[in-house]
CSV table of C-alpha atoms in Angstrom, one decimal:
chain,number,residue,atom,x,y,z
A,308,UNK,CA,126.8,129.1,193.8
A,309,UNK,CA,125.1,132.3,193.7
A,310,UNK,CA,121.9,133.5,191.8
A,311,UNK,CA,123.2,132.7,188.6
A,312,UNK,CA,124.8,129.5,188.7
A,313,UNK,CA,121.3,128.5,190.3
A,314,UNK,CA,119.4,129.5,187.6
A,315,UNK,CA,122.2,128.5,185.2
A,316,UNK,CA,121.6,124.4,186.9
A,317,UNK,CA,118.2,125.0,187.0
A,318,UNK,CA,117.8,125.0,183.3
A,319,UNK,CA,117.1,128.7,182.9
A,320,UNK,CA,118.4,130.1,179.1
A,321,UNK,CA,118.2,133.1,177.1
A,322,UNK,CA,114.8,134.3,176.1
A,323,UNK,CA,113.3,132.6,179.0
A,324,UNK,CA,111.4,134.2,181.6
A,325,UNK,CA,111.7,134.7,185.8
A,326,UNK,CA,109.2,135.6,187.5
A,327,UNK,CA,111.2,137.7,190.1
A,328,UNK,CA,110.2,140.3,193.6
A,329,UNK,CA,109.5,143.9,192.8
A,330,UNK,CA,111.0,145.0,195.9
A,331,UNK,CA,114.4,144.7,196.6
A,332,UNK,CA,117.0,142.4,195.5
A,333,UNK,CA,118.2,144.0,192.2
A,334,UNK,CA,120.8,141.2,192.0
A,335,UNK,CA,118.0,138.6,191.4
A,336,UNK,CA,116.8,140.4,188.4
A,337,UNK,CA,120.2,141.3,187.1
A,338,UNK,CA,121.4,137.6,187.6
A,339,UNK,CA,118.5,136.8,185.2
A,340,UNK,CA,119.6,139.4,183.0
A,341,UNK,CA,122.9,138.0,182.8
A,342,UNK,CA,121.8,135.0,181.2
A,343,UNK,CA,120.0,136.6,178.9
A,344,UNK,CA,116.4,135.7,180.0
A,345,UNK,CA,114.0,138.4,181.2
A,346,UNK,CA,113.0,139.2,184.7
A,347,UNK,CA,109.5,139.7,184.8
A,348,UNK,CA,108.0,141.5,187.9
A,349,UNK,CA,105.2,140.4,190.4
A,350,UNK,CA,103.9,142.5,193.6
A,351,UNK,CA,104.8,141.2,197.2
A,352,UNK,CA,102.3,140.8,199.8
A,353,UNK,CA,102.0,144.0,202.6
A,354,UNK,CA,102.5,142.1,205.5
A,355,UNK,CA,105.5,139.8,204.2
A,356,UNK,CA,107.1,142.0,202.0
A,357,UNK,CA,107.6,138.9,199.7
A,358,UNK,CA,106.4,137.2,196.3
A,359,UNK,CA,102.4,137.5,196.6
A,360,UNK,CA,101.3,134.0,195.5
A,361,UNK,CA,98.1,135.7,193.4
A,362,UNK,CA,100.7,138.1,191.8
A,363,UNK,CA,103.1,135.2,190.4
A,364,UNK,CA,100.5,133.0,189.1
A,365,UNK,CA,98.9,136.1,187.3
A,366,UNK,CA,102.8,136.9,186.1
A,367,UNK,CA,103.4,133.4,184.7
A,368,UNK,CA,103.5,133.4,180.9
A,369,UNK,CA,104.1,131.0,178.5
A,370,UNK,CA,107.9,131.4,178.2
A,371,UNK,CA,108.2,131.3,182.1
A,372,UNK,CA,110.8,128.9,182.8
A,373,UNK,CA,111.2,129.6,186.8
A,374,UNK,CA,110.1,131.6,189.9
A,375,UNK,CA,112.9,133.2,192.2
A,376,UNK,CA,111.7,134.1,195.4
A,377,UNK,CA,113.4,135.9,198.2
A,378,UNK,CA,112.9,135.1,202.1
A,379,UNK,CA,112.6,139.2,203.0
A,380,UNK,CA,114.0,141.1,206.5
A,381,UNK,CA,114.2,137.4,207.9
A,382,UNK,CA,110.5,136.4,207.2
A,383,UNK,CA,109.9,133.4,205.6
A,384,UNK,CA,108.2,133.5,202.0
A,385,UNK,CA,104.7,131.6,201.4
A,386,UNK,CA,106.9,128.7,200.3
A,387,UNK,CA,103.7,126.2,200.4
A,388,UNK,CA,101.6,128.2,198.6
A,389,UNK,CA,104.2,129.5,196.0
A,390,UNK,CA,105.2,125.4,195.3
A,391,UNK,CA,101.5,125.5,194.7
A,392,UNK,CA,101.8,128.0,191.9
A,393,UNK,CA,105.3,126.2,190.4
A,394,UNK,CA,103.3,123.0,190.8
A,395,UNK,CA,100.2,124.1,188.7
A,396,UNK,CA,102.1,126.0,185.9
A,397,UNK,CA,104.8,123.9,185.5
A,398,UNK,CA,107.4,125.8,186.3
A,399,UNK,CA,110.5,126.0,189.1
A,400,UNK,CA,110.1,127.9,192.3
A,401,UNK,CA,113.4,128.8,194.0
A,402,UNK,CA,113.7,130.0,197.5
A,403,UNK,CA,116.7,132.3,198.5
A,404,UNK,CA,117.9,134.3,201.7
A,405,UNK,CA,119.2,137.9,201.6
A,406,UNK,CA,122.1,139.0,201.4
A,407,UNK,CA,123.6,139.4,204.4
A,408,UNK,CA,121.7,136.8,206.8
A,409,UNK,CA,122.8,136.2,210.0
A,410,UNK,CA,122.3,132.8,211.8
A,411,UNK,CA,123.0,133.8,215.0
A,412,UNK,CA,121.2,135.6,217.5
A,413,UNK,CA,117.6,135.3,215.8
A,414,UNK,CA,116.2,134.8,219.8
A,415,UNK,CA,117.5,137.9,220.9
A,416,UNK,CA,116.2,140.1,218.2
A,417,UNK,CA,113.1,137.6,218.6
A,418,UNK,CA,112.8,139.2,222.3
A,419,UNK,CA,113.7,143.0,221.3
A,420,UNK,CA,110.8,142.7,218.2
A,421,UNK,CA,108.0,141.3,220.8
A,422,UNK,CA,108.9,144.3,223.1
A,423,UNK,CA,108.8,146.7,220.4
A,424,UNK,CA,105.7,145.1,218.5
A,425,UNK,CA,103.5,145.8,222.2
A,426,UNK,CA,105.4,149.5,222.6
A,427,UNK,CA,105.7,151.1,219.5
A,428,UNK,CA,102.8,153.9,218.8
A,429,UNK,CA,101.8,155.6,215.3
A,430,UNK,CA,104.2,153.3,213.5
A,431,UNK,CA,102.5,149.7,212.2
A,432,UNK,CA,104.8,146.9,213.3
A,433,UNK,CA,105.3,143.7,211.3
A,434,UNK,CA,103.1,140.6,212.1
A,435,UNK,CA,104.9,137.9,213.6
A,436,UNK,CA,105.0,134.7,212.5
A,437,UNK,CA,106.5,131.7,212.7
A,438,UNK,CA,110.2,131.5,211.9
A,439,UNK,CA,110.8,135.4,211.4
A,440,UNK,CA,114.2,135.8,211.9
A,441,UNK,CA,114.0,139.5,212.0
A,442,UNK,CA,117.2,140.5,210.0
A,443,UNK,CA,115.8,144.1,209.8
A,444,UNK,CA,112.5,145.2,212.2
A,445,UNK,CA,110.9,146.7,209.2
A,446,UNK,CA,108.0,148.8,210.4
A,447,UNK,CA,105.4,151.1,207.9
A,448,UNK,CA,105.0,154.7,208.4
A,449,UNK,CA,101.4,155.9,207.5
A,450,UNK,CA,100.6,159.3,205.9
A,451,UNK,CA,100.2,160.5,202.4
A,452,UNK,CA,103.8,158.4,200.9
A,453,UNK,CA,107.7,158.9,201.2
A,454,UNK,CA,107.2,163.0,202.8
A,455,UNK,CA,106.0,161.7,205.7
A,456,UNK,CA,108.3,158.2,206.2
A,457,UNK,CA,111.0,160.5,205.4
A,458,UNK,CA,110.6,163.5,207.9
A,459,UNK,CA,109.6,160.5,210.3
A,460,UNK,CA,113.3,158.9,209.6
A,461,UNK,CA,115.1,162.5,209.5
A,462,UNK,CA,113.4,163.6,213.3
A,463,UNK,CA,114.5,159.7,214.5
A,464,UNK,CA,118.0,160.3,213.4
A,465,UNK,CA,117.9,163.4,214.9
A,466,UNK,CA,117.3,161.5,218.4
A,467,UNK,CA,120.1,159.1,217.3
A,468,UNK,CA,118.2,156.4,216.3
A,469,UNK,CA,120.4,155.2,213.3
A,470,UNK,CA,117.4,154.1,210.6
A,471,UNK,CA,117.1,153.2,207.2
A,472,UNK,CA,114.9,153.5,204.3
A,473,UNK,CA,114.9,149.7,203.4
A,474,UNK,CA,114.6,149.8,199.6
A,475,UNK,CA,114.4,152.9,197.9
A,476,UNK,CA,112.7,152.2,194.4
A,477,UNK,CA,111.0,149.3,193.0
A,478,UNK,CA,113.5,147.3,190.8
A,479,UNK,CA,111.3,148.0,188.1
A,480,UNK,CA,112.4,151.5,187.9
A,481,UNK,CA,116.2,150.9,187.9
A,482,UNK,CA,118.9,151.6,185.6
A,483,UNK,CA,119.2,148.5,183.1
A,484,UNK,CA,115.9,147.2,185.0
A,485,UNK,CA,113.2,149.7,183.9
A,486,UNK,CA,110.3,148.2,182.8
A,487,UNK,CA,106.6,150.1,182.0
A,488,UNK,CA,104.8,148.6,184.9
A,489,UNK,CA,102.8,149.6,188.2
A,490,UNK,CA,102.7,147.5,191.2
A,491,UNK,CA,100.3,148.9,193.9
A,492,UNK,CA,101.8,146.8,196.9
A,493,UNK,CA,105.3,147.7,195.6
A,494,UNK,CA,104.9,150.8,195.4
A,495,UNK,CA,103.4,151.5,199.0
A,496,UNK,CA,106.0,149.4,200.3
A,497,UNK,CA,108.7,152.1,199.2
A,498,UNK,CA,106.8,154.7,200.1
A,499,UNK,CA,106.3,153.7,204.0
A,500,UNK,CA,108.6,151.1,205.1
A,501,UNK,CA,111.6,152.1,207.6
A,502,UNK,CA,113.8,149.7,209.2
A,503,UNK,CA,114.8,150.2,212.5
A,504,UNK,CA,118.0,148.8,214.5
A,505,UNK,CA,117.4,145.7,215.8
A,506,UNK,CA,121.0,143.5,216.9
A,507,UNK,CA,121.2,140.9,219.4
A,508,UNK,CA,123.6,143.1,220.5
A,509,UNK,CA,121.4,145.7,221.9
A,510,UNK,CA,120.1,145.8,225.6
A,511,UNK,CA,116.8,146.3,226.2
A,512,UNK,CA,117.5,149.5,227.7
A,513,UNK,CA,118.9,150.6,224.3
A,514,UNK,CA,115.4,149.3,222.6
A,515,UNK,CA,113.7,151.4,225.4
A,516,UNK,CA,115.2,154.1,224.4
A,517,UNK,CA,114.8,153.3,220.9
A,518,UNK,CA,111.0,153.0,221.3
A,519,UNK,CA,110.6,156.0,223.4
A,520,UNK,CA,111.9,157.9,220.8
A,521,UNK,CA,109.5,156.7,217.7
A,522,UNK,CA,106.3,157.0,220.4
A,523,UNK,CA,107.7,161.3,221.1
A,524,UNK,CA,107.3,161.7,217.2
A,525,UNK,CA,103.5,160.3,217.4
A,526,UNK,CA,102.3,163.7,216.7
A,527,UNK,CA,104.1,163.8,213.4
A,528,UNK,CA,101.9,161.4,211.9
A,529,UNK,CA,98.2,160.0,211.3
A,530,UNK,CA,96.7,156.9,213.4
A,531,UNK,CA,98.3,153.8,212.0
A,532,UNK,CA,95.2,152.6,211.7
C-alpha cells in the first residue's frame, strides 16, 4: 500500500499532524506531506537509532492525528513502549520496515555481527538485541563529529572495505522538509554513524579481513569510550 495509502486508511487528512523519525526515511515525511498534513519531527534513541518514546510523547500536539515509526538497520523499534505513548494521547502508532529489507539470511549476518561486535576496536558497535535483523552493521565513530567518521570511512575504503555514511542529514534539514529545529540525538547520529558490509554472503574470512582493517585505523581515533 505504501506510506501514503497507510496513512490515507488510517484516517490521516490535511492539516493534521505525524509525528515522524528525524533520521532517515525522507519518504515518511514526504508521504505526510503529500496529504497535506505536516510531519513533525522527534529525536531517535542512540542505541536504536529509532523513534525515542520520551521524544514522541513530548512531540504530540493537539492536531496530532498519528505516529509513524520506522523499524531502523533491522532493529526493532520500542513498539511496546511507543503503543504506550499512542495509547495515552489518543493517537495511532504505525510500525514500518525499511526500505529494502531482506528476509532472508538474518542468521548469517546474526553470526558475522556477534564476531565483529567481540573484534572490532575504536569503533562502538551496536547493542544487540532481540530480533535485530541487521540489515546494515551500523557502528559510531567517536571524535569531535563528521571530520573524523569521514577520514575513518575514506582510510577504510582505501583498504577496500566498501562503507557507507548511513544518512547524511537530518530530514529536518532537507529540501521541501526544512524545518527550524535541533535534535541532539539526531544530530550525533549523522555525525558518527558508518555502516559497514555485512551480507549473508560474506565468509567469515572476508569479515576477518574486514575487521582487521577497522582495528589498523585505531590510531586514527579517540577511545570509544
Amino acid at each position: 500500500m505504501g506510506t501514503v495509502g497507510t496513512l490515507r486508511s488510517a484516517g490521516v487528512r490535511a492539516g493534521d499532524e505525524v509525528v515522524v523519525p528525524a533520521y532517515g526515511n525522507a519518504e515518511v515525511a514526504r508521504a505526510v506531506v503529500e496529504l497535506g498534513a505536516v510531519p513533525v519531527f522527534a529525536d531517535v534513541d542512540a542505541e536504536s537509532y529509532c523513534l525515542d518514546p520520551a521524544a514522541v510523547a513530548d512531540a504530540v500536539g493537539g492536531r496530532t492525528t498519528a505516529v509513524v515509526a520506522v523499524h531502523r538497520f533491522g532493529r526493532p523499534a520500542d513498539v511496546a513502549s511507543l503503543r504506550e505513548v499512542g495509547q495515552r494521547h489518543g493517537v495511532l502508532v504505525l510500525f514500518e520496515d525499511e526500505p529494502g529489507t531482506r528476509p532472508d539470511g538474518a542468521e548469517l549476518r546474526r553470526a558475522h555481527a556477534e564476531y565483529l561486535d567481540g573484534r572490532l576496536s575504536g569503533v562502538r558497535t551496536p547493542v544487540p538485541v532481540s530480533g535485530h535483523r541487521y540489515e546494515q552493521y551500523v557502528v559510531r565513530v567517536p571524535g569531535n563529529g563528521r571530520p573524523d567518521r569521514d577520514a575513518f570511512a575514506r582510510a577504510l575504503r582505501g583498504k577496500g572495505v566498501v562503507c557507507k555514511v548511513p544518512v547524511q542529514a537530518p530530514v529536518y534539514r532537507l529540501p521541501g522538509l526544512r524545518r527550524d529545529v535541533f535534535l541532539p540525538e539526531t544530530e550525533r547520529a549523522v555525525d558518527e554513524t558508518l555502516a559497514l558490509p555485512l551480507d549473508a554472503s560474506m565468509t567469515r574470512r572476508q569479515v576477518q579481513r574486514m575487521a582487521g582493517a577497522c582495528n589498523a585505523l585505531g590510531g586514527l581515533l579517540q577511545p570509544a569510550f
